[in-house]
Coordinates of N, CA and C and ligand atoms in Angstrom, one line a residue:
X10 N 0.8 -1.2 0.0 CA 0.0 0.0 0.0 C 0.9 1.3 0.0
X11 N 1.7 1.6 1.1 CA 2.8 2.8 1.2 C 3.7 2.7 -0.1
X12 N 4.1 1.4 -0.8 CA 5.1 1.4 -2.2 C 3.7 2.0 -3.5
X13 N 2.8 1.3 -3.1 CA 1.8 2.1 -4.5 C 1.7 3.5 -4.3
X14 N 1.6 4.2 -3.2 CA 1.5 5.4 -2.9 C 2.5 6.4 -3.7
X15 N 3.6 5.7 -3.2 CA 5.0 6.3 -3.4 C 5.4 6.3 -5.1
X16 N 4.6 5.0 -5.5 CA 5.2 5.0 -7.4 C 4.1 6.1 -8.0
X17 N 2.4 6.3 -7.6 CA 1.7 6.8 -7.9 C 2.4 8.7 -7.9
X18 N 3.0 8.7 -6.4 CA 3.5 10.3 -6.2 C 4.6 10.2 -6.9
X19 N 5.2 9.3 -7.3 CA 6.7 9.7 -8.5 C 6.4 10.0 -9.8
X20 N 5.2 9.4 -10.4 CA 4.8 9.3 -11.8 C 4.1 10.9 -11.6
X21 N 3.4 11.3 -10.7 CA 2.8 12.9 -10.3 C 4.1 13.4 -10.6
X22 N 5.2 13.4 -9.8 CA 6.1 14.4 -9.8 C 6.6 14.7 -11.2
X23 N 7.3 13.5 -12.3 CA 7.2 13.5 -13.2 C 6.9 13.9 -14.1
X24 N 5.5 14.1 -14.2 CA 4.6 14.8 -15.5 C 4.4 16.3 -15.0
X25 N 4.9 16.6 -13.7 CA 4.7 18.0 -13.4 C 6.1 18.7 -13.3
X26 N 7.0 17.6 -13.4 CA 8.4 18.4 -14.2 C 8.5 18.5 -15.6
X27 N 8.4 17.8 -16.7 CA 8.2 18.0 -18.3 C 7.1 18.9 -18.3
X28 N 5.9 19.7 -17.4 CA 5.0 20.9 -17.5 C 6.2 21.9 -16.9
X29 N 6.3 21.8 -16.3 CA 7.3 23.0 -15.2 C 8.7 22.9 -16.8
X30 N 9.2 22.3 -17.0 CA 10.4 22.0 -18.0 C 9.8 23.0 -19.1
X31 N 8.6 22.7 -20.0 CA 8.2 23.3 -21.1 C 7.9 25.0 -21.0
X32 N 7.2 25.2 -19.8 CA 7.2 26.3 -18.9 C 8.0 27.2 -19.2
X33 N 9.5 26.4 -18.6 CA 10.6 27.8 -18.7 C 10.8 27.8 -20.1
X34 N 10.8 27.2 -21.1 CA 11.2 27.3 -22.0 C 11.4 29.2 -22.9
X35 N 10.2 29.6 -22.7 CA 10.3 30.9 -23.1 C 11.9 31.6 -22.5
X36 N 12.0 31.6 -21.2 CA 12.9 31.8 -20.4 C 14.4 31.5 -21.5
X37 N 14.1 29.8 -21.6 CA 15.6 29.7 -22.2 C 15.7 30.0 -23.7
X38 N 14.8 30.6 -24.1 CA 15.1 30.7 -25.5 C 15.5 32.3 -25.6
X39 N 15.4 33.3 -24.4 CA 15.3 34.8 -24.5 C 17.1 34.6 -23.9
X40 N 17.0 33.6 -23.1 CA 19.1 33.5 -22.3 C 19.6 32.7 -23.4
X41 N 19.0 32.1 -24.4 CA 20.0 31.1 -25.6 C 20.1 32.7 -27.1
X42 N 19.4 33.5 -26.7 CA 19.5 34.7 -28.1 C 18.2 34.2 -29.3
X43 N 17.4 33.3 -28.6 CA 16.7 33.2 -29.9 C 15.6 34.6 -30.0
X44 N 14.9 35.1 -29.2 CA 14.8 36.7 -29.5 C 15.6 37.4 -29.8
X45 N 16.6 37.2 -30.1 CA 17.2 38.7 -31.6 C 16.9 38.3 -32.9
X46 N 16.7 37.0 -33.0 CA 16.4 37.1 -34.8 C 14.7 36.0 -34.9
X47 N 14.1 35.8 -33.7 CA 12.8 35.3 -34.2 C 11.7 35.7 -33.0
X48 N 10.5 36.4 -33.1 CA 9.3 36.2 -32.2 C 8.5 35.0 -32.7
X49 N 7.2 35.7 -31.7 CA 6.3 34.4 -31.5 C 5.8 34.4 -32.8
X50 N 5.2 35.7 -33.2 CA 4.3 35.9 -34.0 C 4.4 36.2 -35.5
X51 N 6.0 37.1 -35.6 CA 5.8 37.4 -36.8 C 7.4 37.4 -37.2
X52 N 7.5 37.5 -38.4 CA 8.8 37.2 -39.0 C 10.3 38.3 -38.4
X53 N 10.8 38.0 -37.6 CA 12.1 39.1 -37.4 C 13.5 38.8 -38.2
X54 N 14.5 37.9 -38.2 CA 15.6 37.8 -39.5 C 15.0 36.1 -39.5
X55 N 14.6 35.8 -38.8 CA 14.1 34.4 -38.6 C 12.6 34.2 -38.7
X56 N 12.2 33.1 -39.0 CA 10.3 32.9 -39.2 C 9.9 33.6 -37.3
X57 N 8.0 33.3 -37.5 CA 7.8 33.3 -36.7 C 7.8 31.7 -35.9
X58 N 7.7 31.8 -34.5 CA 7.3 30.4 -34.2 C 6.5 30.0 -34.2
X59 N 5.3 30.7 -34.1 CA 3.8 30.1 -34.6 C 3.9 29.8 -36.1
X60 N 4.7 30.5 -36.8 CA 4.8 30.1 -37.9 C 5.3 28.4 -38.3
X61 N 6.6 28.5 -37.7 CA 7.5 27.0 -37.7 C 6.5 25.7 -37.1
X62 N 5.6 26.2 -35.9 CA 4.6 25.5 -35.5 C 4.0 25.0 -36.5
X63 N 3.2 25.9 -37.1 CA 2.1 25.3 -38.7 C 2.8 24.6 -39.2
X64 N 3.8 25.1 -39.7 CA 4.5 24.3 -40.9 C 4.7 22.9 -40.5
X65 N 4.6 22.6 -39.5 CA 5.2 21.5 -39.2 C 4.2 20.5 -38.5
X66 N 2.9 21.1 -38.0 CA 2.0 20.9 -36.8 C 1.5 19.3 -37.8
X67 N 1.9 18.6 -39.0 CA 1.3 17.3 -39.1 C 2.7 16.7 -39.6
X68 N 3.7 17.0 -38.9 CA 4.8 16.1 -39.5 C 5.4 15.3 -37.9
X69 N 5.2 14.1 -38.4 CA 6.0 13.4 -37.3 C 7.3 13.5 -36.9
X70 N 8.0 13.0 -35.7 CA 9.3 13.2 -35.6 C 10.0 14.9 -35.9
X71 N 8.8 16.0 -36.1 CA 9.1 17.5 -36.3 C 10.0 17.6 -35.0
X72 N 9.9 17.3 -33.8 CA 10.7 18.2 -32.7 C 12.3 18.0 -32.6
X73 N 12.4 16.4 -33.1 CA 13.8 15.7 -33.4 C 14.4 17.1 -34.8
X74 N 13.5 16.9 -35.8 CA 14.6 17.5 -36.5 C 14.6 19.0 -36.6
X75 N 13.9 19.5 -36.0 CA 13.8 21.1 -35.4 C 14.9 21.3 -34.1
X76 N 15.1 20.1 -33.5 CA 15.9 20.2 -32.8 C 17.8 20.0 -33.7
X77 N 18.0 19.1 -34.4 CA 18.9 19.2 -35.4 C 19.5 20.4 -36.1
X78 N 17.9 20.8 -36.5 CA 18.0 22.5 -36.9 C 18.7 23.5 -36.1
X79 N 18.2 23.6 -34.8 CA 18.6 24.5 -33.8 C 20.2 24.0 -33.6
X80 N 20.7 22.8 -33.5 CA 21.7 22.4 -33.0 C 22.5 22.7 -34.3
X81 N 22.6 22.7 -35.6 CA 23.2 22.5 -36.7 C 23.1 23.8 -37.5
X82 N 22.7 24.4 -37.6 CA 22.1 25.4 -38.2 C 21.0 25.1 -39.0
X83 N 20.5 26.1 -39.9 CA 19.1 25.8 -41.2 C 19.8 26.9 -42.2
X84 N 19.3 26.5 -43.2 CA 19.3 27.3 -44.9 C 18.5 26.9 -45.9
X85 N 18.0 28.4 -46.5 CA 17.2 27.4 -47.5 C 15.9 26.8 -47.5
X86 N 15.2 26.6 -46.1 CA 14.3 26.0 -45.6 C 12.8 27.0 -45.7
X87 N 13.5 28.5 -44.9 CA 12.4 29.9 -45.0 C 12.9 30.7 -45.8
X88 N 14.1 30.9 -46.6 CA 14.1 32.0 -47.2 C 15.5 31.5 -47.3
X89 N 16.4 33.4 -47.7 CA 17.8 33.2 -47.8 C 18.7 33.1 -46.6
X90 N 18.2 33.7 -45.8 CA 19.1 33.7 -45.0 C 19.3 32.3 -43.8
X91 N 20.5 31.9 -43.4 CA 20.4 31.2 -42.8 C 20.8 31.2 -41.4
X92 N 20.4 30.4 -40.1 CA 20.5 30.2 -38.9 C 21.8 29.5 -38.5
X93 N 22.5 30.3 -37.5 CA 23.6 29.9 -37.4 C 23.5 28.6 -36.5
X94 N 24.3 27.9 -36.3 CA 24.2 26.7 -35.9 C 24.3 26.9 -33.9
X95 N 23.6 26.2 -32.9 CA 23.9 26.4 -32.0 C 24.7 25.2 -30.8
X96 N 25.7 25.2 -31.3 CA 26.6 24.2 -30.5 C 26.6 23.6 -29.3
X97 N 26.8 25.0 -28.2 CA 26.5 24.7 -27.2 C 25.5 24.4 -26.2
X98 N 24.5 24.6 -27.0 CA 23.1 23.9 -26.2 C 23.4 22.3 -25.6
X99 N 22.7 22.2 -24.8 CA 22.8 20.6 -24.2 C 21.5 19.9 -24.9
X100 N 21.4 18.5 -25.2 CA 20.3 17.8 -26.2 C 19.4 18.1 -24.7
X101 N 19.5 17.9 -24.3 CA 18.4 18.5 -23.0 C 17.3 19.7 -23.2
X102 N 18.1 21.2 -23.7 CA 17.8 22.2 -24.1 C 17.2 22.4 -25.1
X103 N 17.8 21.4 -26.6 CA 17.5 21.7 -27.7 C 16.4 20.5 -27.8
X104 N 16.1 19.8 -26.7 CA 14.5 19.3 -27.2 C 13.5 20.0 -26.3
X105 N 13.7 20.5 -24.9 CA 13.0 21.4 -24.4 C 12.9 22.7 -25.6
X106 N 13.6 22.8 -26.5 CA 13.4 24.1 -27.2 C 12.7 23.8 -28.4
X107 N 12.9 22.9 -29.0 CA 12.3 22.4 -29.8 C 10.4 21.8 -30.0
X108 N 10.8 20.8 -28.6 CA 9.1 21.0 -28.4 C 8.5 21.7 -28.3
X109 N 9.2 22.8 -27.6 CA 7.9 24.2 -27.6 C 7.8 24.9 -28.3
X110 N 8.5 25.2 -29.2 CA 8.5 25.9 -30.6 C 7.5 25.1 -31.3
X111 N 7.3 23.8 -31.1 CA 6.2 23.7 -31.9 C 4.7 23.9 -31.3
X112 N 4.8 24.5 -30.0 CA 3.5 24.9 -29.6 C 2.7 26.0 -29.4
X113 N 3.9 27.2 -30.4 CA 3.5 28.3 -30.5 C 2.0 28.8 -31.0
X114 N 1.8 29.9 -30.2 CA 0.6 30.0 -31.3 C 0.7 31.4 -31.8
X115 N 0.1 31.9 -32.4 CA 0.4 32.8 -33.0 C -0.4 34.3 -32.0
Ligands
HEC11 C1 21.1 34.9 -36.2 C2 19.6 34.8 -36.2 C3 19.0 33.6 -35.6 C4 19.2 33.1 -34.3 C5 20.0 33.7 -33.2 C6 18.2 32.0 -34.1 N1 17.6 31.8 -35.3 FE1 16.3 30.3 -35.7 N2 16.2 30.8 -37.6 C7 16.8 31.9 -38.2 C8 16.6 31.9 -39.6 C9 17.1 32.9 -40.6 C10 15.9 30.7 -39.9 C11 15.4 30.2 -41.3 C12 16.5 29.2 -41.8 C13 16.1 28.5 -43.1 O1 15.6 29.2 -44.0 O2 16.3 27.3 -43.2 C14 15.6 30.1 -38.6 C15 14.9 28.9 -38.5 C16 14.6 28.3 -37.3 C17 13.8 27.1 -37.1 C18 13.1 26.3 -38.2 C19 14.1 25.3 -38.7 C20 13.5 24.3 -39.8 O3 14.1 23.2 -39.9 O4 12.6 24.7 -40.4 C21 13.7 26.9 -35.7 C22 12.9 25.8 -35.0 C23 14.4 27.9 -35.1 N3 15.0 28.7 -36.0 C24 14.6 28.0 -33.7 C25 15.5 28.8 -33.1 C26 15.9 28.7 -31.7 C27 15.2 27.8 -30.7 C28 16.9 29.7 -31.5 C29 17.6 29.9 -30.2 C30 18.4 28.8 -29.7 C31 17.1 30.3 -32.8 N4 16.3 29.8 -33.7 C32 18.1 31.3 -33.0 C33 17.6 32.8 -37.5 C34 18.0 32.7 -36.2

């Protein structure tokens, strides 16, 4: 009875860190520099995110390679200009960043 209790309150804590995780994300994307070249809503040297959201909102496996994107750079993809590649992110970051970039709304 006290071990069900305990697996039931781990699996709570769990799903209320990947909410709390997705959460800051705004946070890490304004301390990673992704506001100087993209908002939520509308195009700045970069798409918008609600934009990148659409585009992508029926493709499977979208956060993996949006995350690739962020980690590698993009070109070619929105226009001419391309996204410099972001190295130092941790794959931690760049799927917390990724997932939520696709949940933008406009
Ligand atoms: C120096 C400007 C610049 C910065 C900084 C920047 N981006 Fe971008 N981003 C762009 C441009 C330009 C494109 C369009 C690239 C293309 O056409 O393929 C883009 C495209 C993207 C895409 C779409 C990629 C695809 O595969 O379609 C995502 C997602 C994205 N950026 C997220 C981010 C995140 C998250 C950050 C912060 C870690 C960030 N960007 C920082 C300029 C930038």
């Amino acid at each position: 009875m006290r071990s069900t209790l305990f697996i039931v309150s781990l699996i709570a804590s769990t799903g209320a860190w990947a909410q709390a995780d997705l959460a800051g994300a705004p946070d890490l994307a304004k301390a990673s520099g992704c506001y100087s070249c993209h908002a939520n809503g509308e195009k700045v040297v970069g798409p918008a995110f609600a934009a990148i959201a659409d585009k992508y909102a029926t493709e499977k496996d979208a956060a993996a390679s949006l995350a690739q994107s962020i980690q590698n750079g993009s070109k070619g993809k929105w226009g001419r200009i391309p996204m410099p590649g972001h190295a130092s992110l941790s794959q931690g970051d760049l799927k917390t960043l990724s997932t939520w970039v696709l949940t933008v709304k406009p």
